[in-house]
Amino acid sequence: RSTLFPYTTLFRSKGFYIDITHFPLKEKDGMDQIKKYVFPDPCKIFDFSEIPVIVDRLNKNNEYFIMMEGESLFDRCWALRGMENFMMDLLTDEDAALFLIENNFRFFYDYTRMLLEAAKGKVDAIGVYNDLGNQQQMMISPDTYRKYFKERQRQYIQMVKEFGVKVFYHACGNIVEILDDLIDIGVDILDPLQLKAMQISPGQLVDICRDRLVFHGGIDTQDLLVNGNPAQIRDSIKTL
């Protein structure tokens, strides 16, 4: 089954896994072709007016932490351009990289502001989703993150916090090198804590972050939950 996202990126879902099957700008060469792409206007797509009513119905006893999806700046850029092409743009074609980043940033900024204005205080957190790490290291260098993404994410987070809302930041893989950057821009909650990829223990993560972050996750779903026995899993949970 394929779903057409507002960006004209096609997704195929099978079970609980979603795969991108079409990258709209993958075959485009040069800025003249890339700039022809028309980014969606969230004002013409979304109607968030029912959020307060829906939240009140689902959370009438005020027992749930309500979070809604917000920015995916890095991920959305490569979802449009293709991973390899976008990585090359970051290194060899700054104009193309900035065109994608700036337009995606504006979309997510406006989309999230609309959502929070309509929510009228009914949302506790906004989720930011950018898989910046892999099993060994960062997907992009820390310097590249700081050059293109950090200050834009700081601006985005400042806007979110104007509404008294927390920021939940999801980044898979080894992101140890930018933990201080994420804290600096105002991230409140870090997920999913792939400690095995980070090559650190829970205690070492606490030493780095101290009381500056709330942790969400930490259970090893790649090895421990697949190959471990119940006793090992219980011990890991106790350690966390």
JSON list of C-alpha atoms in Angstrom, two decimals:
[
{"chain": "A", "resi": 1, "resn": "ARG", "atom": "CA", "xyz": [0.00, 0.00, 0.00]},
{"chain": "A", "resi": 2, "resn": "SER", "atom": "CA", "xyz": [1.42, 3.38, -0.96]},
{"chain": "A", "resi": 3, "resn": "THR", "atom": "CA", "xyz": [0.47, 6.65, 0.69]},
{"chain": "A", "resi": 4, "resn": "LEU", "atom": "CA", "xyz": [1.00, 10.03, -0.94]},
{"chain": "A", "resi": 5, "resn": "PHE", "atom": "CA", "xyz": [2.46, 12.46, 1.59]},
{"chain": "A", "resi": 6, "resn": "PRO", "atom": "CA", "xyz": [1.95, 16.20, 0.98]},
{"chain": "A", "resi": 7, "resn": "TYR", "atom": "CA", "xyz": [5.53, 16.30, -0.27]},
{"chain": "A", "resi": 8, "resn": "THR", "atom": "CA", "xyz": [4.76, 13.79, -3.06]},
{"chain": "A", "resi": 9, "resn": "THR", "atom": "CA", "xyz": [7.08, 11.31, -1.37]},
{"chain": "A", "resi": 10, "resn": "LEU", "atom": "CA", "xyz": [5.57, 7.84, -1.66]},
{"chain": "A", "resi": 11, "resn": "PHE", "atom": "CA", "xyz": [5.57, 5.54, 1.35]},
{"chain": "A", "resi": 12, "resn": "ARG", "atom": "CA", "xyz": [4.90, 1.81, 1.33]},
{"chain": "A", "resi": 13, "resn": "SER", "atom": "CA", "xyz": [3.75, 0.25, 4.58]},
{"chain": "A", "resi": 14, "resn": "LYS", "atom": "CA", "xyz": [3.83, -3.45, 5.41]},
{"chain": "A", "resi": 15, "resn": "GLY", "atom": "CA", "xyz": [2.98, -4.34, 8.97]},
{"chain": "A", "resi": 16, "resn": "PHE", "atom": "CA", "xyz": [4.62, -1.78, 11.26]},
{"chain": "A", "resi": 17, "resn": "TYR", "atom": "CA", "xyz": [7.42, -0.80, 8.87]},
{"chain": "A", "resi": 18, "resn": "ILE", "atom": "CA", "xyz": [7.19, 2.10, 6.43]},
{"chain": "A", "resi": 19, "resn": "ASP", "atom": "CA", "xyz": [9.55, 2.37, 3.47]},
{"chain": "A", "resi": 20, "resn": "ILE", "atom": "CA", "xyz": [9.99, 5.29, 1.07]},
{"chain": "A", "resi": 21, "resn": "THR", "atom": "CA", "xyz": [9.47, 4.20, -2.51]},
{"chain": "A", "resi": 22, "resn": "HIS", "atom": "CA", "xyz": [9.76, 7.48, -4.42]},
{"chain": "A", "resi": 23, "resn": "PHE", "atom": "CA", "xyz": [12.11, 10.43, -3.93]},
{"chain": "A", "resi": 24, "resn": "PRO", "atom": "CA", "xyz": [10.68, 13.37, -5.93]},
{"chain": "A", "resi": 25, "resn": "LEU", "atom": "CA", "xyz": [14.01, 15.17, -6.42]},
{"chain": "A", "resi": 26, "resn": "LYS", "atom": "CA", "xyz": [16.31, 12.18, -6.77]},
{"chain": "A", "resi": 27, "resn": "GLU", "atom": "CA", "xyz": [16.72, 12.48, -10.54]},
{"chain": "A", "resi": 28, "resn": "LYS", "atom": "CA", "xyz": [16.92, 16.28, -10.62]},
{"chain": "A", "resi": 29, "resn": "ASP", "atom": "CA", "xyz": [20.30, 17.72, -11.60]},
{"chain": "A", "resi": 30, "resn": "GLY", "atom": "CA", "xyz": [21.30, 21.26, -10.72]},
{"chain": "A", "resi": 31, "resn": "MET", "atom": "CA", "xyz": [19.52, 24.11, -8.99]},
{"chain": "A", "resi": 32, "resn": "ASP", "atom": "CA", "xyz": [17.42, 25.04, -12.04]},
{"chain": "A", "resi": 33, "resn": "GLN", "atom": "CA", "xyz": [15.60, 21.71, -11.82]},
{"chain": "A", "resi": 34, "resn": "ILE", "atom": "CA", "xyz": [15.51, 21.46, -8.05]},
{"chain": "A", "resi": 35, "resn": "LYS", "atom": "CA", "xyz": [14.04, 24.96, -7.64]},
{"chain": "A", "resi": 36, "resn": "LYS", "atom": "CA", "xyz": [11.04, 24.02, -9.77]},
{"chain": "A", "resi": 37, "resn": "TYR", "atom": "CA", "xyz": [9.79, 21.87, -6.92]},
{"chain": "A", "resi": 38, "resn": "VAL", "atom": "CA", "xyz": [6.82, 23.49, -5.15]},
{"chain": "A", "resi": 39, "resn": "PHE", "atom": "CA", "xyz": [6.84, 22.89, -1.41]},
{"chain": "A", "resi": 40, "resn": "PRO", "atom": "CA", "xyz": [3.46, 22.34, 0.22]},
{"chain": "A", "resi": 41, "resn": "ASP", "atom": "CA", "xyz": [1.78, 25.07, 2.23]},
{"chain": "A", "resi": 42, "resn": "PRO", "atom": "CA", "xyz": [0.63, 23.64, 5.59]},
{"chain": "A", "resi": 43, "resn": "CYS", "atom": "CA", "xyz": [-2.13, 26.26, 5.77]},
{"chain": "A", "resi": 44, "resn": "LYS", "atom": "CA", "xyz": [-3.74, 24.65, 2.72]},
{"chain": "A", "resi": 45, "resn": "ILE", "atom": "CA", "xyz": [-3.36, 21.07, 3.95]},
{"chain": "A", "resi": 46, "resn": "PHE", "atom": "CA", "xyz": [-4.06, 20.84, 7.67]},
{"chain": "A", "resi": 47, "resn": "ASP", "atom": "CA", "xyz": [-6.98, 21.74, 9.89]},
{"chain": "A", "resi": 48, "resn": "PHE", "atom": "CA", "xyz": [-6.05, 21.36, 13.56]},
{"chain": "A", "resi": 49, "resn": "SER", "atom": "CA", "xyz": [-9.18, 22.96, 14.97]},
{"chain": "A", "resi": 50, "resn": "GLU", "atom": "CA", "xyz": [-10.44, 19.67, 16.42]},
{"chain": "A", "resi": 51, "resn": "ILE", "atom": "CA", "xyz": [-7.32, 18.94, 18.49]},
{"chain": "A", "resi": 52, "resn": "PRO", "atom": "CA", "xyz": [-8.72, 20.26, 21.81]},
{"chain": "A", "resi": 53, "resn": "VAL", "atom": "CA", "xyz": [-11.93, 18.27, 21.40]},
{"chain": "A", "resi": 54, "resn": "ILE", "atom": "CA", "xyz": [-10.09, 15.07, 20.48]},
{"chain": "A", "resi": 55, "resn": "VAL", "atom": "CA", "xyz": [-7.60, 15.41, 23.34]},
{"chain": "A", "resi": 56, "resn": "ASP", "atom": "CA", "xyz": [-10.36, 16.08, 25.85]},
{"chain": "A", "resi": 57, "resn": "ARG", "atom": "CA", "xyz": [-12.19, 12.97, 24.67]},
{"chain": "A", "resi": 58, "resn": "LEU", "atom": "CA", "xyz": [-9.12, 10.73, 24.86]},
{"chain": "A", "resi": 59, "resn": "ASN", "atom": "CA", "xyz": [-7.62, 12.29, 27.97]},
{"chain": "A", "resi": 60, "resn": "LYS", "atom": "CA", "xyz": [-10.63, 13.32, 29.98]},
{"chain": "A", "resi": 61, "resn": "ASN", "atom": "CA", "xyz": [-8.98, 12.26, 33.24]},
{"chain": "A", "resi": 62, "resn": "ASN", "atom": "CA", "xyz": [-5.75, 14.10, 32.37]},
{"chain": "A", "resi": 63, "resn": "GLU", "atom": "CA", "xyz": [-3.72, 10.91, 32.83]},
{"chain": "A", "resi": 64, "resn": "TYR", "atom": "CA", "xyz": [-1.75, 10.90, 29.56]},
{"chain": "A", "resi": 65, "resn": "PHE", "atom": "CA", "xyz": [1.23, 12.84, 28.29]},
{"chain": "A", "resi": 66, "resn": "ILE", "atom": "CA", "xyz": [0.08, 14.21, 24.93]},
{"chain": "A", "resi": 67, "resn": "MET", "atom": "CA", "xyz": [2.71, 14.50, 22.20]},
{"chain": "A", "resi": 68, "resn": "MET", "atom": "CA", "xyz": [2.31, 15.32, 18.52]},
{"chain": "A", "resi": 69, "resn": "GLU", "atom": "CA", "xyz": [4.77, 14.97, 15.68]},
{"chain": "A", "resi": 70, "resn": "GLY", "atom": "CA", "xyz": [6.63, 18.06, 14.60]},
{"chain": "A", "resi": 71, "resn": "GLU", "atom": "CA", "xyz": [9.90, 18.63, 12.75]},
{"chain": "A", "resi": 72, "resn": "SER", "atom": "CA", "xyz": [11.94, 16.07, 10.77]},
{"chain": "A", "resi": 73, "resn": "LEU", "atom": "CA", "xyz": [14.30, 18.45, 9.01]},
{"chain": "A", "resi": 74, "resn": "PHE", "atom": "CA", "xyz": [17.21, 16.16, 8.14]},
{"chain": "A", "resi": 75, "resn": "ASP", "atom": "CA", "xyz": [15.01, 13.17, 7.35]},
{"chain": "A", "resi": 76, "resn": "ARG", "atom": "CA", "xyz": [12.62, 15.13, 5.15]},
{"chain": "A", "resi": 77, "resn": "CYS", "atom": "CA", "xyz": [15.48, 16.55, 3.06]},
{"chain": "A", "resi": 78, "resn": "TRP", "atom": "CA", "xyz": [16.81, 13.14, 2.11]},
{"chain": "A", "resi": 79, "resn": "ALA", "atom": "CA", "xyz": [13.29, 11.79, 1.70]},
{"chain": "A", "resi": 80, "resn": "LEU", "atom": "CA", "xyz": [12.87, 14.34, -1.09]},
{"chain": "A", "resi": 81, "resn": "ARG", "atom": "CA", "xyz": [16.33, 14.14, -2.64]},
{"chain": "A", "resi": 82, "resn": "GLY", "atom": "CA", "xyz": [17.41, 10.57, -1.86]},
{"chain": "A", "resi": 83, "resn": "MET", "atom": "CA", "xyz": [19.93, 9.80, 0.86]},
{"chain": "A", "resi": 84, "resn": "GLU", "atom": "CA", "xyz": [23.03, 9.62, -1.33]},
{"chain": "A", "resi": 85, "resn": "ASN", "atom": "CA", "xyz": [22.16, 12.76, -3.29]},
{"chain": "A", "resi": 86, "resn": "PHE", "atom": "CA", "xyz": [21.42, 14.82, -0.19]},
{"chain": "A", "resi": 87, "resn": "MET", "atom": "CA", "xyz": [24.63, 13.69, 1.49]},
{"chain": "A", "resi": 88, "resn": "MET", "atom": "CA", "xyz": [26.53, 14.80, -1.62]},
{"chain": "A", "resi": 89, "resn": "ASP", "atom": "CA", "xyz": [24.66, 18.12, -1.65]},
{"chain": "A", "resi": 90, "resn": "LEU", "atom": "CA", "xyz": [25.79, 18.82, 1.92]},
{"chain": "A", "resi": 91, "resn": "LEU", "atom": "CA", "xyz": [29.41, 18.39, 0.86]},
{"chain": "A", "resi": 92, "resn": "THR", "atom": "CA", "xyz": [29.53, 19.65, -2.73]},
{"chain": "A", "resi": 93, "resn": "ASP", "atom": "CA", "xyz": [26.44, 21.77, -3.50]},
{"chain": "A", "resi": 94, "resn": "GLU", "atom": "CA", "xyz": [25.64, 24.15, -0.68]},
{"chain": "A", "resi": 95, "resn": "ASP", "atom": "CA", "xyz": [22.98, 25.99, -2.71]},
{"chain": "A", "resi": 96, "resn": "ALA", "atom": "CA", "xyz": [21.00, 22.80, -3.27]},
{"chain": "A", "resi": 97, "resn": "ALA", "atom": "CA", "xyz": [21.39, 21.73, 0.36]},
{"chain": "A", "resi": 98, "resn": "LEU", "atom": "CA", "xyz": [20.26, 25.12, 1.67]},
{"chain": "A", "resi": 99, "resn": "PHE", "atom": "CA", "xyz": [17.29, 25.24, -0.70]},
{"chain": "A", "resi": 100, "resn": "LEU", "atom": "CA", "xyz": [16.02, 21.94, 0.71]},
{"chain": "A", "resi": 101, "resn": "ILE", "atom": "CA", "xyz": [16.82, 22.77, 4.31]},
{"chain": "A", "resi": 102, "resn": "GLU", "atom": "CA", "xyz": [15.32, 26.27, 4.30]},
{"chain": "A", "resi": 103, "resn": "ASN", "atom": "CA", "xyz": [12.09, 25.25, 2.58]},
{"chain": "A", "resi": 104, "resn": "ASN", "atom": "CA", "xyz": [11.62, 22.22, 4.80]},
{"chain": "A", "resi": 105, "resn": "PHE", "atom": "CA", "xyz": [12.39, 24.29, 7.87]},
{"chain": "A", "resi": 106, "resn": "ARG", "atom": "CA", "xyz": [9.76, 26.85, 6.92]},
{"chain": "A", "resi": 107, "resn": "PHE", "atom": "CA", "xyz": [7.19, 24.10, 6.34]},
{"chain": "A", "resi": 108, "resn": "PHE", "atom": "CA", "xyz": [7.79, 22.49, 9.74]},
{"chain": "A", "resi": 109, "resn": "TYR", "atom": "CA", "xyz": [7.96, 25.83, 11.56]},
{"chain": "A", "resi": 110, "resn": "ASP", "atom": "CA", "xyz": [4.63, 27.01, 10.15]},
{"chain": "A", "resi": 111, "resn": "TYR", "atom": "CA", "xyz": [3.00, 23.57, 10.51]},
{"chain": "A", "resi": 112, "resn": "THR", "atom": "CA", "xyz": [3.98, 23.30, 14.18]},
{"chain": "A", "resi": 113, "resn": "ARG", "atom": "CA", "xyz": [2.97, 26.85, 15.05]},
{"chain": "A", "resi": 114, "resn": "MET", "atom": "CA", "xyz": [-0.45, 26.21, 13.47]},
{"chain": "A", "resi": 115, "resn": "LEU", "atom": "CA", "xyz": [-0.80, 22.99, 15.46]},
{"chain": "A", "resi": 116, "resn": "LEU", "atom": "CA", "xyz": [0.12, 24.56, 18.79]},
{"chain": "A", "resi": 117, "resn": "GLU", "atom": "CA", "xyz": [-2.07, 27.62, 18.26]},
{"chain": "A", "resi": 118, "resn": "ALA", "atom": "CA", "xyz": [-5.02, 25.35, 17.56]},
{"chain": "A", "resi": 119, "resn": "ALA", "atom": "CA", "xyz": [-4.21, 22.99, 20.46]},
{"chain": "A", "resi": 120, "resn": "LYS", "atom": "CA", "xyz": [-4.88, 25.72, 23.06]},
{"chain": "A", "resi": 121, "resn": "GLY", "atom": "CA", "xyz": [-2.59, 24.17, 25.66]},
{"chain": "A", "resi": 122, "resn": "LYS", "atom": "CA", "xyz": [-3.80, 20.60, 25.19]},
{"chain": "A", "resi": 123, "resn": "VAL", "atom": "CA", "xyz": [-0.42, 19.28, 23.89]},
{"chain": "A", "resi": 124, "resn": "ASP", "atom": "CA", "xyz": [2.42, 18.52, 26.31]},
{"chain": "A", "resi": 125, "resn": "ALA", "atom": "CA", "xyz": [5.25, 17.91, 23.86]},
{"chain": "A", "resi": 126, "resn": "ILE", "atom": "CA", "xyz": [6.27, 18.16, 20.24]},
{"chain": "A", "resi": 127, "resn": "GLY", "atom": "CA", "xyz": [8.27, 15.30, 18.77]},
{"chain": "A", "resi": 128, "resn": "VAL", "atom": "CA", "xyz": [11.32, 16.07, 16.63]},
{"chain": "A", "resi": 129, "resn": "TYR", "atom": "CA", "xyz": [12.53, 13.10, 14.56]},
{"chain": "A", "resi": 130, "resn": "ASN", "atom": "CA", "xyz": [15.94, 13.09, 12.88]},
{"chain": "A", "resi": 131, "resn": "ASP", "atom": "CA", "xyz": [17.97, 9.88, 12.62]},
{"chain": "A", "resi": 132, "resn": "LEU", "atom": "CA", "xyz": [21.38, 11.51, 12.79]},
{"chain": "A", "resi": 133, "resn": "GLY", "atom": "CA", "xyz": [23.36, 8.45, 13.90]},
{"chain": "A", "resi": 134, "resn": "ASN", "atom": "CA", "xyz": [24.15, 4.97, 12.66]},
{"chain": "A", "resi": 135, "resn": "GLN", "atom": "CA", "xyz": [25.62, 1.91, 14.35]},
{"chain": "A", "resi": 136, "resn": "GLN", "atom": "CA", "xyz": [29.12, 3.36, 14.56]},
{"chain": "A", "resi": 137, "resn": "GLN", "atom": "CA", "xyz": [28.97, 7.15, 14.37]},
{"chain": "A", "resi": 138, "resn": "MET", "atom": "CA", "xyz": [27.05, 10.18, 13.11]},
{"chain": "A", "resi": 139, "resn": "MET", "atom": "CA", "xyz": [25.39, 10.02, 9.69]},
{"chain": "A", "resi": 140, "resn": "ILE", "atom": "CA", "xyz": [26.84, 13.48, 9.09]},
{"chain": "A", "resi": 141, "resn": "SER", "atom": "CA", "xyz": [29.76, 15.07, 10.90]},
{"chain": "A", "resi": 142, "resn": "PRO", "atom": "CA", "xyz": [29.06, 17.16, 14.00]},
{"chain": "A", "resi": 143, "resn": "ASP", "atom": "CA", "xyz": [30.43, 20.17, 12.11]},
{"chain": "A", "resi": 144, "resn": "THR", "atom": "CA", "xyz": [27.95, 19.59, 9.27]},
{"chain": "A", "resi": 145, "resn": "TYR", "atom": "CA", "xyz": [25.11, 19.32, 11.79]},
{"chain": "A", "resi": 146, "resn": "ARG", "atom": "CA", "xyz": [26.21, 22.60, 13.34]},
{"chain": "A", "resi": 147, "resn": "LYS", "atom": "CA", "xyz": [26.59, 24.33, 9.99]},
{"chain": "A", "resi": 148, "resn": "TYR", "atom": "CA", "xyz": [23.21, 23.44, 8.53]},
{"chain": "A", "resi": 149, "resn": "PHE", "atom": "CA", "xyz": [20.84, 22.25, 11.23]},
{"chain": "A", "resi": 150, "resn": "LYS", "atom": "CA", "xyz": [21.67, 23.34, 14.76]},
{"chain": "A", "resi": 151, "resn": "GLU", "atom": "CA", "xyz": [20.64, 27.00, 14.65]},
{"chain": "A", "resi": 152, "resn": "ARG", "atom": "CA", "xyz": [17.49, 26.26, 12.66]},
{"chain": "A", "resi": 153, "resn": "GLN", "atom": "CA", "xyz": [16.50, 23.67, 15.23]},
{"chain": "A", "resi": 154, "resn": "ARG", "atom": "CA", "xyz": [17.26, 26.17, 18.00]},
{"chain": "A", "resi": 155, "resn": "GLN", "atom": "CA", "xyz": [14.88, 28.66, 16.35]},
{"chain": "A", "resi": 156, "resn": "TYR", "atom": "CA", "xyz": [12.24, 25.96, 15.95]},
{"chain": "A", "resi": 157, "resn": "ILE", "atom": "CA", "xyz": [12.53, 24.85, 19.59]},
{"chain": "A", "resi": 158, "resn": "GLN", "atom": "CA", "xyz": [12.35, 28.43, 20.85]},
{"chain": "A", "resi": 159, "resn": "MET", "atom": "CA", "xyz": [9.06, 28.82, 18.99]},
{"chain": "A", "resi": 160, "resn": "VAL", "atom": "CA", "xyz": [7.71, 25.56, 20.46]},
{"chain": "A", "resi": 161, "resn": "LYS", "atom": "CA", "xyz": [8.63, 26.63, 23.98]},
{"chain": "A", "resi": 162, "resn": "GLU", "atom": "CA", "xyz": [6.74, 29.89, 23.59]},
{"chain": "A", "resi": 163, "resn": "PHE", "atom": "CA", "xyz": [3.66, 27.67, 23.99]},
{"chain": "A", "resi": 164, "resn": "GLY", "atom": "CA", "xyz": [4.96, 26.09, 27.23]},
{"chain": "A", "resi": 165, "resn": "VAL", "atom": "CA", "xyz": [5.52, 22.77, 25.45]},
{"chain": "A", "resi": 166, "resn": "LYS", "atom": "CA", "xyz": [8.37, 20.28, 25.93]},
{"chain": "A", "resi": 167, "resn": "VAL", "atom": "CA", "xyz": [10.58, 19.03, 23.09]},
{"chain": "A", "resi": 168, "resn": "PHE", "atom": "CA", "xyz": [11.01, 15.29, 22.57]},
{"chain": "A", "resi": 169, "resn": "TYR", "atom": "CA", "xyz": [13.97, 14.56, 20.27]},
{"chain": "A", "resi": 170, "resn": "HIS", "atom": "CA", "xyz": [14.31, 11.19, 18.53]},
{"chain": "A", "resi": 171, "resn": "ALA", "atom": "CA", "xyz": [17.66, 10.37, 16.96]},
{"chain": "A", "resi": 172, "resn": "CYS", "atom": "CA", "xyz": [18.69, 6.77, 16.39]},
{"chain": "A", "resi": 173, "resn": "GLY", "atom": "CA", "xyz": [22.27, 5.55, 16.50]},
{"chain": "A", "resi": 174, "resn": "ASN", "atom": "CA", "xyz": [25.47, 7.01, 17.88]},
{"chain": "A", "resi": 175, "resn": "ILE", "atom": "CA", "xyz": [24.89, 10.72, 18.50]},
{"chain": "A", "resi": 176, "resn": "VAL", "atom": "CA", "xyz": [27.25, 11.13, 21.46]},
{"chain": "A", "resi": 177, "resn": "GLU", "atom": "CA", "xyz": [29.20, 13.87, 19.67]},
{"chain": "A", "resi": 178, "resn": "ILE", "atom": "CA", "xyz": [26.21, 16.23, 19.59]},
{"chain": "A", "resi": 179, "resn": "LEU", "atom": "CA", "xyz": [24.59, 15.53, 22.95]},
{"chain": "A", "resi": 180, "resn": "ASP", "atom": "CA", "xyz": [25.80, 18.87, 24.29]},
{"chain": "A", "resi": 181, "resn": "ASP", "atom": "CA", "xyz": [24.49, 20.58, 21.13]},
{"chain": "A", "resi": 182, "resn": "LEU", "atom": "CA", "xyz": [21.03, 19.11, 21.63]},
{"chain": "A", "resi": 183, "resn": "ILE", "atom": "CA", "xyz": [21.00, 20.24, 25.23]},
{"chain": "A", "resi": 184, "resn": "ASP", "atom": "CA", "xyz": [22.22, 23.68, 24.14]},
{"chain": "A", "resi": 185, "resn": "ILE", "atom": "CA", "xyz": [19.33, 24.21, 21.70]},
{"chain": "A", "resi": 186, "resn": "GLY", "atom": "CA", "xyz": [16.75, 23.29, 24.32]},
{"chain": "A", "resi": 187, "resn": "VAL", "atom": "CA", "xyz": [15.89, 19.60, 23.89]},
{"chain": "A", "resi": 188, "resn": "ASP", "atom": "CA", "xyz": [14.06, 18.26, 26.98]},
{"chain": "A", "resi": 189, "resn": "ILE", "atom": "CA", "xyz": [13.62, 14.54, 26.28]},
{"chain": "A", "resi": 190, "resn": "LEU", "atom": "CA", "xyz": [16.02, 12.30, 24.34]},
{"chain": "A", "resi": 191, "resn": "ASP", "atom": "CA", "xyz": [14.93, 9.09, 22.58]},
{"chain": "A", "resi": 192, "resn": "PRO", "atom": "CA", "xyz": [15.62, 6.18, 21.93]},
{"chain": "A", "resi": 193, "resn": "LEU", "atom": "CA", "xyz": [19.07, 5.91, 23.61]},
{"chain": "A", "resi": 194, "resn": "GLN", "atom": "CA", "xyz": [20.81, 3.27, 21.50]},
{"chain": "A", "resi": 195, "resn": "LEU", "atom": "CA", "xyz": [23.53, 2.72, 24.08]},
{"chain": "A", "resi": 196, "resn": "LYS", "atom": "CA", "xyz": [25.12, -0.17, 22.22]},
{"chain": "A", "resi": 197, "resn": "ALA", "atom": "CA", "xyz": [25.59, 1.99, 19.13]},
{"chain": "A", "resi": 198, "resn": "MET", "atom": "CA", "xyz": [26.77, 4.87, 21.32]},
{"chain": "A", "resi": 199, "resn": "GLN", "atom": "CA", "xyz": [29.30, 2.48, 22.91]},
{"chain": "A", "resi": 200, "resn": "ILE", "atom": "CA", "xyz": [28.61, 3.83, 26.39]},
{"chain": "A", "resi": 201, "resn": "SER", "atom": "CA", "xyz": [26.90, 2.58, 29.54]},
{"chain": "A", "resi": 202, "resn": "PRO", "atom": "CA", "xyz": [23.80, 4.14, 31.12]},
{"chain": "A", "resi": 203, "resn": "GLY", "atom": "CA", "xyz": [26.06, 5.58, 33.82]},
{"chain": "A", "resi": 204, "resn": "GLN", "atom": "CA", "xyz": [28.36, 7.19, 31.26]},
{"chain": "A", "resi": 205, "resn": "LEU", "atom": "CA", "xyz": [25.35, 8.76, 29.52]},
{"chain": "A", "resi": 206, "resn": "VAL", "atom": "CA", "xyz": [24.20, 10.22, 32.84]},
{"chain": "A", "resi": 207, "resn": "ASP", "atom": "CA", "xyz": [27.71, 11.57, 33.45]},
{"chain": "A", "resi": 208, "resn": "ILE", "atom": "CA", "xyz": [27.60, 13.38, 30.09]},
{"chain": "A", "resi": 209, "resn": "CYS", "atom": "CA", "xyz": [24.09, 14.77, 30.36]},
{"chain": "A", "resi": 210, "resn": "ARG", "atom": "CA", "xyz": [23.76, 15.04, 34.16]},
{"chain": "A", "resi": 211, "resn": "ASP", "atom": "CA", "xyz": [20.37, 16.53, 35.00]},
{"chain": "A", "resi": 212, "resn": "ARG", "atom": "CA", "xyz": [20.03, 18.42, 31.72]},
{"chain": "A", "resi": 213, "resn": "LEU", "atom": "CA", "xyz": [17.95, 15.82, 29.83]},
{"chain": "A", "resi": 214, "resn": "VAL", "atom": "CA", "xyz": [15.13, 13.39, 30.48]},
{"chain": "A", "resi": 215, "resn": "PHE", "atom": "CA", "xyz": [15.87, 9.95, 28.98]},
{"chain": "A", "resi": 216, "resn": "HIS", "atom": "CA", "xyz": [13.27, 7.92, 27.09]},
{"chain": "A", "resi": 217, "resn": "GLY", "atom": "CA", "xyz": [14.24, 4.39, 26.05]},
{"chain": "A", "resi": 218, "resn": "GLY", "atom": "CA", "xyz": [17.53, 2.60, 26.55]},
{"chain": "A", "resi": 219, "resn": "ILE", "atom": "CA", "xyz": [16.44, -1.02, 26.19]},
{"chain": "A", "resi": 220, "resn": "ASP", "atom": "CA", "xyz": [18.51, -2.79, 23.51]},
{"chain": "A", "resi": 221, "resn": "THR", "atom": "CA", "xyz": [15.95, -3.90, 20.91]},
{"chain": "A", "resi": 222, "resn": "GLN", "atom": "CA", "xyz": [18.54, -5.12, 18.38]},
{"chain": "A", "resi": 223, "resn": "ASP", "atom": "CA", "xyz": [20.36, -7.71, 20.46]},
{"chain": "A", "resi": 224, "resn": "LEU", "atom": "CA", "xyz": [19.09, -8.02, 24.03]},
{"chain": "A", "resi": 225, "resn": "LEU", "atom": "CA", "xyz": [15.35, -8.31, 23.31]},
{"chain": "A", "resi": 226, "resn": "VAL", "atom": "CA", "xyz": [16.07, -10.62, 20.36]},
{"chain": "A", "resi": 227, "resn": "ASN", "atom": "CA", "xyz": [18.72, -12.88, 21.86]},
{"chain": "A", "resi": 228, "resn": "GLY", "atom": "CA", "xyz": [18.65, -12.27, 25.61]},
{"chain": "A", "resi": 229, "resn": "ASN", "atom": "CA", "xyz": [16.88, -14.38, 28.21]},
{"chain": "A", "resi": 230, "resn": "PRO", "atom": "CA", "xyz": [14.32, -12.99, 30.69]},
{"chain": "A", "resi": 231, "resn": "ALA", "atom": "CA", "xyz": [16.87, -12.69, 33.48]},
{"chain": "A", "resi": 232, "resn": "GLN", "atom": "CA", "xyz": [19.24, -10.65, 31.29]},
{"chain": "A", "resi": 233, "resn": "ILE", "atom": "CA", "xyz": [16.41, -8.36, 30.25]},
{"chain": "A", "resi": 234, "resn": "ARG", "atom": "CA", "xyz": [15.33, -7.82, 33.88]},
{"chain": "A", "resi": 235, "resn": "ASP", "atom": "CA", "xyz": [18.92, -7.04, 34.87]},
{"chain": "A", "resi": 236, "resn": "SER", "atom": "CA", "xyz": [19.22, -4.50, 32.06]},
{"chain": "A", "resi": 237, "resn": "ILE", "atom": "CA", "xyz": [15.99, -2.80, 33.13]},
{"chain": "A", "resi": 238, "resn": "LYS", "atom": "CA", "xyz": [17.21, -2.62, 36.74]},
{"chain": "A", "resi": 239, "resn": "THR", "atom": "CA", "xyz": [20.46, -1.06, 35.57]},
{"chain": "A", "resi": 240, "resn": "LEU", "atom": "CA", "xyz": [18.55, 1.59, 33.65]}
]
